Short mmCIF file of C-alpha atoms in Angstrom, two decimals:
data_model
loop_
_atom_site.label_atom_id
_atom_site.label_comp_id
_atom_site.label_asym_id
_atom_site.label_seq_id
_atom_site.Cartn_x
_atom_site.Cartn_y
_atom_site.Cartn_z
CA MET A 1 -16.45 42.95 8.16
CA PHE A 2 -16.65 41.11 4.84
CA GLU A 3 -13.11 42.10 3.79
CA GLU A 4 -11.73 41.02 7.15
CA VAL A 5 -13.45 37.63 6.93
CA LYS A 6 -12.16 37.23 3.37
CA GLN A 7 -8.62 37.95 4.53
CA LEU A 8 -8.93 35.57 7.48
CA ILE A 9 -10.07 32.79 5.15
CA SER A 10 -7.19 33.39 2.72
CA GLN A 11 -4.78 33.18 5.67
CA LYS A 12 -6.54 30.07 7.03
CA ASP A 13 -6.79 31.88 10.33
CA LYS A 14 -7.64 29.66 13.32
CA PHE A 15 -10.46 32.02 14.31
CA ILE A 16 -12.50 31.15 11.22
CA VAL A 17 -11.39 27.51 11.17
CA ASN A 18 -12.46 26.92 14.79
CA LEU A 19 -15.73 28.81 14.32
CA MET A 20 -16.79 26.70 11.32
CA GLN A 21 -15.58 23.45 12.91
CA ASN A 22 -17.80 24.10 15.91
CA LEU A 23 -20.77 24.67 13.63
CA SER A 24 -19.96 21.47 11.70
CA ALA A 25 -19.77 19.49 14.93
CA GLN A 26 -23.20 20.75 15.97
CA THR A 27 -24.56 19.90 12.53
CA GLU A 28 -23.30 16.33 12.87
CA SER A 29 -24.97 16.00 16.27
CA SER A 30 -28.38 17.01 14.87
CA ARG A 31 -29.76 14.09 12.88
CA GLN A 32 -33.46 14.87 13.14
CA PRO A 33 -35.07 17.04 10.42
CA LEU A 34 -34.63 20.73 11.25
CA GLY A 35 -32.54 19.74 14.26
CA PHE A 36 -29.67 21.93 13.13
CA MET A 37 -31.78 25.10 12.81
CA GLU A 38 -33.53 24.46 16.10
CA GLN A 39 -30.17 24.18 17.80
CA ILE A 40 -28.18 26.82 15.93
CA GLY A 41 -30.85 29.32 14.87
CA PRO A 42 -31.02 31.26 18.17
CA GLN A 43 -27.22 31.61 18.18
CA LEU A 44 -27.06 33.37 14.81
CA LYS A 45 -27.92 36.69 16.48
CA ASN A 46 -25.04 36.39 18.94
CA GLU A 47 -22.30 38.99 18.56
CA ILE A 48 -18.82 37.70 17.82
CA VAL A 49 -15.66 39.78 18.26
CA LEU A 50 -13.40 39.49 15.24
CA PRO A 51 -9.58 39.52 15.67
CA SER A 52 -9.54 43.22 14.71
CA GLY A 53 -11.94 44.03 17.57
CA ARG A 54 -14.86 44.67 15.19
CA LYS A 55 -18.15 43.03 16.21
CA ALA A 56 -20.48 41.11 13.93
CA THR A 57 -23.32 38.65 14.42
CA LEU A 58 -22.60 34.97 13.97
CA GLY A 59 -25.15 34.87 11.17
CA ASN A 60 -23.36 37.63 9.22
CA ILE A 61 -20.00 35.93 9.65
CA VAL A 62 -21.40 32.59 8.45
CA ALA A 63 -22.98 34.35 5.45
CA ALA A 64 -19.67 36.05 4.61
CA VAL A 65 -17.75 32.77 4.89
CA SER A 66 -20.31 31.03 2.67
CA TYR A 67 -20.08 33.77 0.05
CA VAL A 68 -16.27 33.73 -0.02
CA GLU A 69 -16.20 29.93 -0.25
CA LEU A 70 -18.74 30.09 -3.09
CA GLN A 71 -16.51 32.54 -4.96
CA GLN A 72 -13.51 30.27 -4.44
CA THR A 73 -15.48 27.28 -5.65
CA MET A 74 -16.57 29.14 -8.79
CA GLU A 75 -12.97 30.13 -9.53
CA ARG A 76 -11.80 26.58 -8.99
CA LYS A 77 -14.54 25.23 -11.25
CA LYS A 78 -13.64 27.77 -13.92
CA GLU A 79 -10.03 26.59 -13.83
CA GLU A 80 -11.15 22.95 -13.93
CA TRP A 81 -13.30 23.62 -16.99
CA LYS A 82 -10.39 25.36 -18.69
CA LYS A 83 -8.12 22.38 -18.07
CA ARG A 84 -10.87 20.00 -19.16
CA ASN A 85 -11.35 21.85 -22.46
CA GLU A 86 -7.59 21.80 -23.09
CA ALA A 87 -7.51 18.08 -22.30
CA MET A 88 -10.45 17.45 -24.60
CA LYS A 89 -8.65 19.18 -27.48
CA ARG A 90 -5.48 17.15 -26.89
CA PHE A 91 -7.55 13.98 -26.64
CA SER A 92 -9.43 14.72 -29.87
CA ASP A 93 -6.25 15.69 -31.73
CA ARG A 94 -4.50 12.52 -30.59
CA ARG A 95 -7.45 10.35 -31.63
CA ALA A 96 -7.57 12.02 -35.05
CA THR A 97 -3.83 11.47 -35.56
CA GLN A 98 -4.04 7.82 -34.52
CA GLN A 99 -6.96 7.15 -36.84
CA ALA A 100 -5.19 8.91 -39.72
CA GLU A 101 -2.12 6.73 -39.18
CA GLY A 102 -4.27 3.61 -39.08
CA GLN A 103 -3.39 2.77 -35.47
CA LYS A 104 -7.01 2.00 -34.72
CA GLU A 105 -6.82 -0.99 -37.04
CA GLN A 106 -3.92 -2.53 -35.15
CA ALA A 107 -4.89 -5.38 -32.87
CA ILE A 108 -4.23 -4.64 -29.22
CA VAL A 109 -2.47 -7.45 -27.39
CA HIS A 110 -2.56 -7.14 -23.61
CA PRO A 111 0.50 -8.51 -21.81
CA GLU A 112 0.30 -11.45 -19.43
CA VAL A 113 0.16 -10.66 -15.73
CA ASN A 114 3.40 -11.47 -13.91
CA VAL A 115 2.11 -12.84 -10.60
CA THR A 116 5.57 -12.59 -9.05
CA SER A 117 5.73 -8.84 -9.83
CA PRO A 118 2.17 -7.57 -10.41
CA LEU A 119 3.02 -3.87 -10.39
CA SER A 120 5.37 -4.37 -13.36
CA PHE A 121 2.12 -4.67 -15.37
CA PHE A 122 2.11 -0.86 -15.32
CA PRO A 123 5.08 0.56 -17.31
CA ASP A 124 7.03 3.57 -16.04
CA ASP A 125 6.00 5.79 -18.97
CA VAL A 126 5.67 9.54 -18.36
CA GLN A 127 4.09 10.24 -21.76
CA ALA A 128 1.54 7.46 -21.25
CA GLY A 129 0.69 9.02 -17.89
CA LYS A 130 -0.04 12.35 -19.58
CA GLU A 131 -2.21 10.60 -22.18
CA LEU A 132 -4.23 8.98 -19.40
CA ASP A 133 -4.54 12.37 -17.67
CA ASP A 134 -6.18 13.77 -20.79
CA LEU A 135 -8.39 10.72 -21.25
CA TRP A 136 -9.60 10.80 -17.67
CA ALA A 137 -10.42 14.50 -17.90
CA VAL A 138 -12.92 13.57 -20.64
CA LYS A 139 -13.64 10.05 -19.42
CA TYR A 140 -17.36 10.03 -20.19
CA GLN A 141 -16.74 10.97 -23.81
CA ALA A 142 -13.94 8.39 -23.97
CA PHE A 143 -16.14 5.62 -22.59
CA ASN A 144 -18.81 6.39 -25.19
CA THR A 145 -16.52 6.68 -28.22
CA MET A 146 -13.57 4.33 -27.69
CA PRO A 147 -13.42 0.53 -27.95
CA ALA A 148 -12.96 -1.03 -24.51
CA ASP A 149 -9.68 -2.78 -25.36
CA GLU A 150 -8.12 0.46 -26.62
CA LEU A 151 -9.26 2.48 -23.60
CA LEU A 152 -8.12 -0.14 -21.10
CA GLU A 153 -4.69 -0.32 -22.74
CA ILE A 154 -4.25 3.45 -22.33
CA ILE A 155 -5.18 3.07 -18.67
CA ARG A 156 -2.76 0.19 -18.18
CA LYS A 157 0.15 2.04 -19.78
CA GLY A 158 -0.49 5.32 -17.99
CA PHE A 159 -1.58 4.06 -14.58
CA ARG A 160 1.80 4.30 -12.86
CA ARG A 161 2.51 7.90 -13.94
CA THR A 162 -0.96 9.46 -14.16
CA SER A 163 -1.82 12.46 -12.00
CA ALA A 164 -5.53 11.55 -12.15
CA ASN A 165 -7.21 10.09 -9.06
CA LYS A 166 -6.22 6.42 -9.15
CA ASN A 167 -8.98 5.36 -6.78
CA ASP A 168 -11.50 6.99 -9.11
CA ILE A 169 -9.96 5.12 -12.04
CA VAL A 170 -10.10 1.80 -10.22
CA SER A 171 -13.67 2.15 -8.93
CA THR A 172 -14.92 3.41 -12.31
CA LEU A 173 -13.36 0.48 -14.18
CA GLY A 174 -14.88 -1.91 -11.68
CA GLY A 175 -18.35 -0.45 -12.06
CA ARG A 176 -18.25 -0.27 -15.85
CA TYR A 177 -16.35 -3.39 -16.91
CA ILE A 178 -16.46 -5.84 -13.99
CA TRP A 179 -19.25 -5.46 -11.45
CA HIS A 180 -22.30 -5.36 -13.75
CA LYS A 181 -20.83 -7.31 -16.64
CA SER A 182 -20.94 -11.06 -17.10
CA PRO A 183 -18.44 -12.28 -17.92
CA SER A 184 -16.26 -9.46 -16.65
CA GLU A 185 -13.83 -7.72 -19.02
CA THR A 186 -10.57 -9.67 -18.62
CA ALA A 187 -8.31 -6.68 -19.31
CA ALA A 188 -10.09 -4.63 -16.62
CA VAL A 189 -9.82 -7.49 -14.10
CA ASP A 190 -6.09 -7.75 -14.82
CA ILE A 191 -5.65 -4.02 -14.17
CA LEU A 192 -7.48 -4.17 -10.86
CA TYR A 193 -5.76 -7.38 -9.82
CA CYS A 194 -2.36 -5.74 -10.27
CA ALA A 195 -3.58 -2.50 -8.70
CA SER A 196 -4.60 -4.45 -5.59
CA PHE A 197 -0.89 -4.71 -4.74
CA ASP A 198 -0.68 -0.90 -4.54
CA SER A 199 -1.58 0.02 -0.95
CA ASP A 200 -2.98 3.40 -2.04
CA VAL A 201 -5.71 1.82 -4.18
CA MET A 202 -5.84 -1.69 -2.74
CA TYR A 203 -9.26 -1.43 -1.12
CA ASN A 204 -11.08 -0.08 -4.18
CA ALA A 205 -9.34 -2.60 -6.45
CA PHE A 206 -10.40 -5.36 -4.07
CA TYR A 207 -13.95 -4.06 -3.52
CA HIS A 208 -14.83 -2.99 -7.08
CA GLY A 209 -12.73 -5.58 -8.89
CA LEU A 210 -11.56 -8.81 -7.31
CA THR A 211 -14.66 -9.60 -5.26
CA VAL A 212 -17.18 -8.87 -8.03
CA ALA A 213 -15.40 -10.40 -11.03
CA LYS A 214 -17.42 -13.04 -12.90
CA ALA A 215 -15.99 -15.61 -13.23
CA LYS A 216 -12.93 -15.31 -11.02
CA SER A 217 -9.74 -16.66 -12.58
CA PRO A 218 -7.40 -18.92 -10.55
CA VAL A 219 -5.08 -15.92 -10.15
CA VAL A 220 -7.84 -13.76 -8.68
CA LEU A 221 -9.04 -16.56 -6.40
CA LYS A 222 -5.47 -17.08 -5.17
CA ARG A 223 -5.17 -13.36 -4.39
CA LEU A 224 -8.45 -13.46 -2.44
CA ALA A 225 -7.32 -16.57 -0.56
CA ASP A 226 -4.04 -14.89 0.40
CA LEU A 227 -5.92 -11.81 1.63
CA ALA A 228 -8.33 -13.97 3.62
CA MET A 229 -5.40 -15.67 5.30
CA GLN A 230 -4.12 -12.22 6.27
CA GLY A 231 -7.50 -11.55 7.91
CA TYR A 232 -8.53 -8.97 5.29
CA GLU A 233 -12.28 -8.44 4.72
CA VAL A 234 -13.16 -12.13 4.86
CA GLY A 235 -16.88 -11.29 4.91
CA ARG A 236 -16.61 -9.46 1.60
CA ILE A 237 -14.49 -12.26 0.14
CA ALA A 238 -17.08 -14.83 1.21
CA TRP A 239 -19.80 -12.82 -0.50
CA GLY A 240 -17.67 -12.57 -3.63
CA VAL A 241 -16.95 -16.30 -3.99
CA TRP A 242 -20.49 -17.30 -3.06
CA GLN A 243 -23.15 -14.71 -3.91
CA VAL A 244 -21.56 -13.12 -7.01
CA GLN A 245 -20.83 -16.50 -8.57
CA ASP A 246 -20.51 -19.71 -6.60
CA GLN A 247 -16.83 -20.64 -6.69
CA ARG A 248 -16.58 -21.81 -3.09
CA GLU A 249 -15.19 -25.23 -3.99
CA GLU A 250 -12.32 -23.75 -6.04
CA PHE A 251 -11.62 -21.20 -3.30
CA ILE A 252 -11.51 -23.78 -0.49
CA ASP A 253 -9.14 -25.94 -2.57
CA LEU A 254 -6.67 -23.03 -2.42
CA LEU A 255 -6.86 -23.11 1.38
CA LYS A 256 -5.98 -26.80 1.69
CA PRO A 257 -2.22 -26.19 2.14
CA TYR A 258 -3.06 -23.97 5.12
CA LEU A 259 -5.64 -26.43 6.48
CA ASP A 260 -2.94 -29.15 6.43
CA SER A 261 -0.23 -26.83 7.76
CA THR A 262 1.79 -27.66 10.89
CA ASP A 263 1.54 -23.93 11.75
CA LEU A 264 -1.30 -23.77 14.29
CA THR A 265 -2.10 -20.07 13.65
CA ALA A 266 -2.31 -20.58 9.88
CA ARG A 267 -4.42 -23.70 10.30
CA GLN A 268 -6.86 -21.98 12.66
CA GLN A 269 -7.18 -18.98 10.37
CA ALA A 270 -7.88 -21.23 7.38
CA GLN A 271 -10.51 -23.11 9.41
CA ASN A 272 -12.15 -19.80 10.37
CA VAL A 273 -12.22 -18.68 6.73
CA VAL A 274 -13.80 -21.98 5.64
CA LYS A 275 -16.51 -21.55 8.28
CA VAL A 276 -17.42 -18.19 6.77
CA ILE A 277 -17.31 -19.47 3.19
CA GLU A 278 -19.56 -22.39 4.09
CA ALA A 279 -21.83 -20.13 6.18
CA LYS A 280 -21.31 -22.19 9.31
CA THR A 281 -20.68 -19.23 11.58
CA ARG A 282 -22.96 -16.46 12.78
CA GLY A 283 -20.09 -14.10 13.46
CA VAL A 284 -19.19 -11.17 11.25
CA TYR A 285 -15.82 -11.19 9.60
CA ASP A 286 -15.11 -7.58 8.78
CA THR A 287 -11.44 -8.33 8.89
CA SER A 288 -10.16 -4.89 8.12
CA LYS A 289 -9.99 -4.97 11.93
CA GLY A 290 -8.71 -8.54 12.03
CA GLU A 291 -11.76 -10.02 13.77
CA THR A 292 -11.28 -13.50 12.31
CA LYS A 293 -7.91 -13.97 13.91
CA PRO A 294 -8.29 -16.38 16.83
CA GLU A 295 -6.12 -14.30 19.13
CA ASN A 296 -8.34 -11.24 18.54
CA ILE A 297 -11.53 -13.10 19.42
CA LYS A 298 -9.80 -14.60 22.45
CA LYS A 299 -8.82 -11.09 23.58
CA VAL A 300 -12.43 -9.87 23.25
CA ARG A 301 -13.61 -12.81 25.38
CA GLU A 302 -10.97 -12.09 28.02
CA ASP A 303 -11.90 -8.39 28.16
CA PHE A 304 -15.69 -8.65 28.02
CA GLY A 305 -16.70 -12.26 28.69
CA ASP A 306 -17.58 -11.52 32.33
CA LYS A 307 -19.40 -8.28 31.44
CA LEU A 308 -21.99 -9.72 29.05
CA GLY A 309 -24.74 -9.88 31.67
CA GLN A 310 -24.37 -6.20 32.55
CA LEU A 311 -24.11 -5.27 28.86
CA ARG A 312 -27.25 -7.26 28.03
CA GLU A 313 -29.17 -5.55 30.84
CA THR A 314 -28.06 -2.05 29.77
CA LEU A 315 -29.31 -2.66 26.26
CA LEU A 316 -32.56 -4.08 27.59
CA THR A 317 -33.48 -1.43 30.17
CA GLY A 318 -30.99 1.43 29.91
CA LYS A 319 -31.54 5.02 28.81
CA SER A 320 -30.89 6.09 25.23
CA SER A 321 -27.47 7.59 26.02
CA SER A 322 -26.32 4.41 27.80
CA ARG A 323 -27.60 2.19 25.02
CA LEU A 324 -25.89 4.25 22.35
CA ALA A 325 -22.57 4.18 24.20
CA GLU A 326 -22.75 0.40 24.58
CA LEU A 327 -23.77 -0.19 20.97
CA GLU A 328 -20.83 1.89 19.77
CA ARG A 329 -18.51 -0.07 22.05
CA ILE A 330 -19.93 -3.38 20.78
CA SER A 331 -19.21 -2.27 17.23
CA SER A 332 -15.73 -0.82 17.75
CA ARG A 333 -14.40 -3.52 20.12
CA GLY A 334 -15.87 -6.55 18.34
CA ILE A 335 -18.01 -7.67 21.29
CA PHE A 336 -20.59 -8.95 18.78
CA HIS A 337 -18.43 -12.09 18.47
CA LEU A 338 -19.72 -13.13 21.88
CA PHE A 339 -23.40 -12.69 21.01
CA ASP A 340 -25.91 -15.50 21.14
CA ASP A 341 -29.71 -15.64 21.07
CA THR A 342 -29.96 -14.41 24.67
CA PHE A 343 -29.11 -10.95 23.29
CA ILE A 344 -32.14 -10.84 20.99
CA PRO A 345 -34.56 -9.33 23.59
CA SER A 346 -31.98 -6.62 24.30
CA ILE A 347 -31.56 -5.86 20.60
CA GLN A 348 -35.35 -5.79 20.19
CA ALA A 349 -35.61 -3.27 23.04
CA CYS A 350 -33.00 -1.04 21.38
CA ALA A 351 -35.00 -1.17 18.15
CA GLU A 352 -37.87 0.50 20.05
CA ASP A 353 -35.69 3.28 21.51
CA GLU A 354 -36.91 6.85 20.94
CA ASN A 355 -33.45 8.00 19.79
CA PRO A 356 -32.98 7.30 16.05
CA LYS A 357 -29.20 7.02 16.55
CA VAL A 358 -29.82 4.01 18.78
CA ARG A 359 -32.13 2.47 16.19
CA ILE A 360 -29.53 3.03 13.44
CA MET A 361 -26.79 1.32 15.46
CA THR A 362 -29.23 -1.48 16.30
CA ALA A 363 -29.89 -2.08 12.61
CA GLU A 364 -26.16 -2.16 11.89
CA ILE A 365 -25.33 -4.60 14.69
CA ALA A 366 -28.38 -6.81 14.22
CA GLY A 367 -27.71 -6.96 10.51
CA TYR A 368 -24.15 -6.39 9.41
CA TYR A 369 -22.46 -7.75 12.51
CA TRP A 370 -24.96 -10.39 13.63
CA ILE A 371 -26.09 -12.21 10.52
CA TRP A 372 -23.41 -11.50 7.92
CA GLY A 373 -22.20 -14.90 6.73
CA GLY A 374 -24.78 -16.73 8.84
CA THR A 375 -27.82 -18.74 7.88
CA MET A 376 -30.36 -16.64 9.77
CA GLU A 377 -31.39 -19.42 12.14
CA ASN A 378 -33.50 -17.06 14.26
CA PRO A 379 -36.29 -15.37 12.24
CA GLU A 380 -36.75 -12.77 14.99
CA ILE A 381 -33.75 -10.84 13.68
CA SER A 382 -35.16 -10.67 10.16
CA ARG A 383 -38.52 -9.52 11.52
CA LEU A 384 -36.73 -6.85 13.57
CA LEU A 385 -34.87 -5.60 10.50
CA ILE A 386 -38.06 -5.51 8.43
CA LYS A 387 -39.70 -3.47 11.19
CA LEU A 388 -36.76 -1.04 11.30
CA SER A 389 -36.96 -0.70 7.52
CA GLU A 390 -40.42 0.81 8.08
CA ASP A 391 -39.14 3.37 10.62
CA GLU A 392 -40.34 7.00 10.43
CA VAL A 393 -36.74 8.25 10.11
CA TRP A 394 -35.22 7.57 6.71
CA GLU A 395 -31.68 7.05 8.04
CA VAL A 396 -33.00 4.15 10.14
CA ARG A 397 -34.86 2.68 7.16
CA PHE A 398 -31.78 2.82 4.96
CA ALA A 399 -29.53 1.31 7.67
CA ALA A 400 -31.95 -1.57 8.17
CA VAL A 401 -31.81 -2.39 4.48
CA GLU A 402 -28.17 -1.64 3.69
CA LYS A 403 -26.63 -3.06 6.87
CA GLY A 404 -29.30 -5.66 7.58
CA LEU A 405 -31.62 -7.07 4.95
CA PHE A 406 -28.92 -6.95 2.26
CA ASN A 407 -26.86 -9.40 4.32
CA VAL A 408 -29.46 -12.13 4.73
CA PRO A 409 -28.03 -15.00 2.66
CA ASP A 410 -31.34 -16.60 1.59
CA LYS A 411 -33.72 -13.69 1.24
CA THR A 412 -37.39 -14.54 1.58
CA THR A 413 -40.08 -13.07 -0.65
CA GLU A 414 -41.10 -10.89 2.30
CA ILE A 415 -37.60 -9.38 2.50
CA ILE A 416 -37.42 -8.78 -1.26
CA LYS A 417 -40.84 -7.11 -1.17
CA ARG A 418 -39.75 -4.87 1.68
CA ILE A 419 -36.63 -3.79 -0.24
CA ILE A 420 -38.80 -3.01 -3.28
CA ASP A 421 -41.37 -1.10 -1.21
CA LEU A 422 -38.65 1.01 0.40
CA THR A 423 -37.17 1.80 -3.01
CA LEU A 424 -40.53 2.82 -4.44
CA ALA A 425 -41.24 5.09 -1.46
CA ASP A 426 -37.78 6.62 -0.90
CA ARG A 427 -36.09 6.52 -4.31
CA LYS A 428 -35.69 10.29 -4.60
CA GLN A 429 -33.65 10.66 -1.41
CA MET A 430 -31.60 7.48 -1.74
CA PRO A 431 -27.83 7.76 -2.26
CA GLU A 432 -26.95 6.51 -5.74
CA ILE A 433 -24.64 3.82 -4.36
CA LEU A 434 -27.54 2.38 -2.35
CA CYS A 435 -29.73 2.32 -5.46
CA THR A 436 -27.00 0.44 -7.31
CA ARG A 437 -26.79 -2.16 -4.54
CA ILE A 438 -30.57 -2.56 -4.48
CA GLU A 439 -30.61 -3.16 -8.23
CA TYR A 440 -27.97 -5.85 -7.79
CA VAL A 441 -29.86 -7.57 -4.94
CA LEU A 442 -33.08 -7.60 -6.99
CA ARG A 443 -31.22 -8.93 -10.03
CA VAL A 444 -29.74 -11.81 -8.02
CA ASN A 445 -33.23 -12.54 -6.64
CA LYS A 446 -34.99 -12.04 -9.98
CA GLU A 447 -37.40 -14.95 -9.52
CA LYS A 448 -38.80 -13.37 -6.35
CA ALA A 449 -38.53 -9.72 -7.40
CA GLY A 450 -40.07 -10.17 -10.85
CA PRO A 451 -43.62 -11.12 -9.80
CA ILE A 452 -43.71 -8.36 -7.17
CA LEU A 453 -42.67 -5.66 -9.65
CA ARG A 454 -45.03 -7.00 -12.32
CA GLU A 455 -47.90 -6.76 -9.86
CA TYR A 456 -47.06 -3.11 -9.14
CA ILE A 457 -46.72 -2.28 -12.84
CA GLU A 458 -49.90 -4.02 -13.93
CA GLY A 459 -51.79 -2.75 -10.88
CA GLY A 460 -51.33 0.85 -11.98
CA SER A 461 -50.19 2.05 -8.54
CA GLY A 462 -48.86 5.55 -7.92
CA ASN A 463 -45.32 4.10 -8.03
CA GLN A 464 -45.81 2.48 -11.42
CA GLU A 465 -43.11 4.59 -13.07
CA THR A 466 -40.45 3.70 -10.48
CA ALA A 467 -41.52 0.03 -10.53
CA THR A 468 -41.17 0.00 -14.33
CA ALA A 469 -37.68 1.52 -14.07
CA LEU A 470 -36.64 -1.13 -11.51
CA TYR A 471 -38.05 -3.89 -13.70
CA ARG A 472 -35.99 -2.60 -16.63
CA ASP A 473 -32.76 -1.52 -14.88
CA ALA A 474 -32.52 -4.01 -12.01
CA LEU A 475 -33.97 -7.14 -13.61
CA ARG A 476 -32.91 -6.11 -17.13
CA LEU A 477 -36.25 -7.21 -18.51
CA ASP A 478 -38.40 -5.47 -21.10
CA PRO A 479 -41.40 -3.78 -19.43
CA THR A 480 -43.11 -2.95 -22.73
CA ALA A 481 -44.64 -6.43 -22.88
CA LEU A 482 -46.33 -5.72 -19.54
CA GLU A 483 -47.53 -2.30 -20.65
CA LYS A 484 -49.47 -3.91 -23.49
CA LYS A 485 -51.48 -5.85 -20.92
CA ILE A 486 -52.46 -2.72 -18.99
CA PRO A 487 -55.88 -1.35 -20.05
CA ALA A 488 -55.61 1.94 -21.91
CA THR A 489 -57.91 3.67 -19.44
CA ARG A 490 -55.56 2.80 -16.60
CA ARG A 491 -52.47 3.93 -18.51
CA ASN A 492 -54.11 7.25 -19.18
#
């Protein structure tokens, strides 16, 4: 049986592919703890007829597939390590040669960005591409041993021809040299600005570079304004020119030609963007779907304007399955643009639904779609999100924070405390990207977060260690001064 399964896998036979896809689908549909085993466990004893006619239990087939895939993974990793070691040797040899020739002493002059041809910033250099391949194979060593200007120049020269994952390069540069650095590294911003014109890496260059740069140059602001006028991720752009560093006035100045335009569509789009930037709208502007475009919102109103009463009632009194279907439709079709405060009781009812999937979608719609870019005029939504952040199911808690509380423009002390409490309780199972976002939110709200964390540290609670780490990593403050105030008996 094992040999047959192994052969079927090597041939990518549909029998094995379909069998594992069905199992994956059932796994996705089981979100509760142990839901998968409760659903699949009894089936593992079922006999399955293999293409050869031989019979085997589903459990044995799954075990054989897992073992073969593990072997393949180990072989692939072995090959990756071999290539990495070879790349490390080439990298080390090249560095030694450069240092011996005195190249390290030469000042690196980065070229100016040509805004009329941004992609020309990356030369068509095959050898430079190979050098970047080697560098990226040992990137962590390179980051720790090379000057930033030298490393970024290798990336610039080799970016066009590298075989390394360009999205990984872009997101890593953003995280290391732009997002958490003030001011941001100019050479890294230039790389990601130019990369944003490459459709294959545009989103990561935009997300990890342009929107988080501090401070944003006129060139970067102009690129963001052009994207906003195309209806691209206006919500994220608004956050970038407001929350990261307030450059709203400079940004809106770039929209004035459109605001004064005789083109009605351009003028309306510019007016919509300004509303988001100035936080005068309660709508979400996740414009990867084009929601800010007037014609799109008009189409939603034409399709669903007369169905709002029925939709509101389904959310208020319907069964879990009906609520979930409607919430998914609200999200995918942009019906949230038609929401007003009359929907709050319906959203509150969904937050109490027994199905955690409904509660997750409720958190996303109440938070990300409802309040993003707004001023949180109705405190009932923030109270609802705080309540969902205390849910018994961790996926609901995380959704309430990530899709909801994160998006409140002026976060109260209560909201900051709830984010801290969730982090202290759930840190071990949090995705790393969520932890990074939490650290950023606490850093931006340092005046509110600081006293709360100090109280936990000095109070000697069971979460003192995590609170100390947050105080150090998120607020970038020295916790040792606080530790001196803690009685020795409590520290011990």
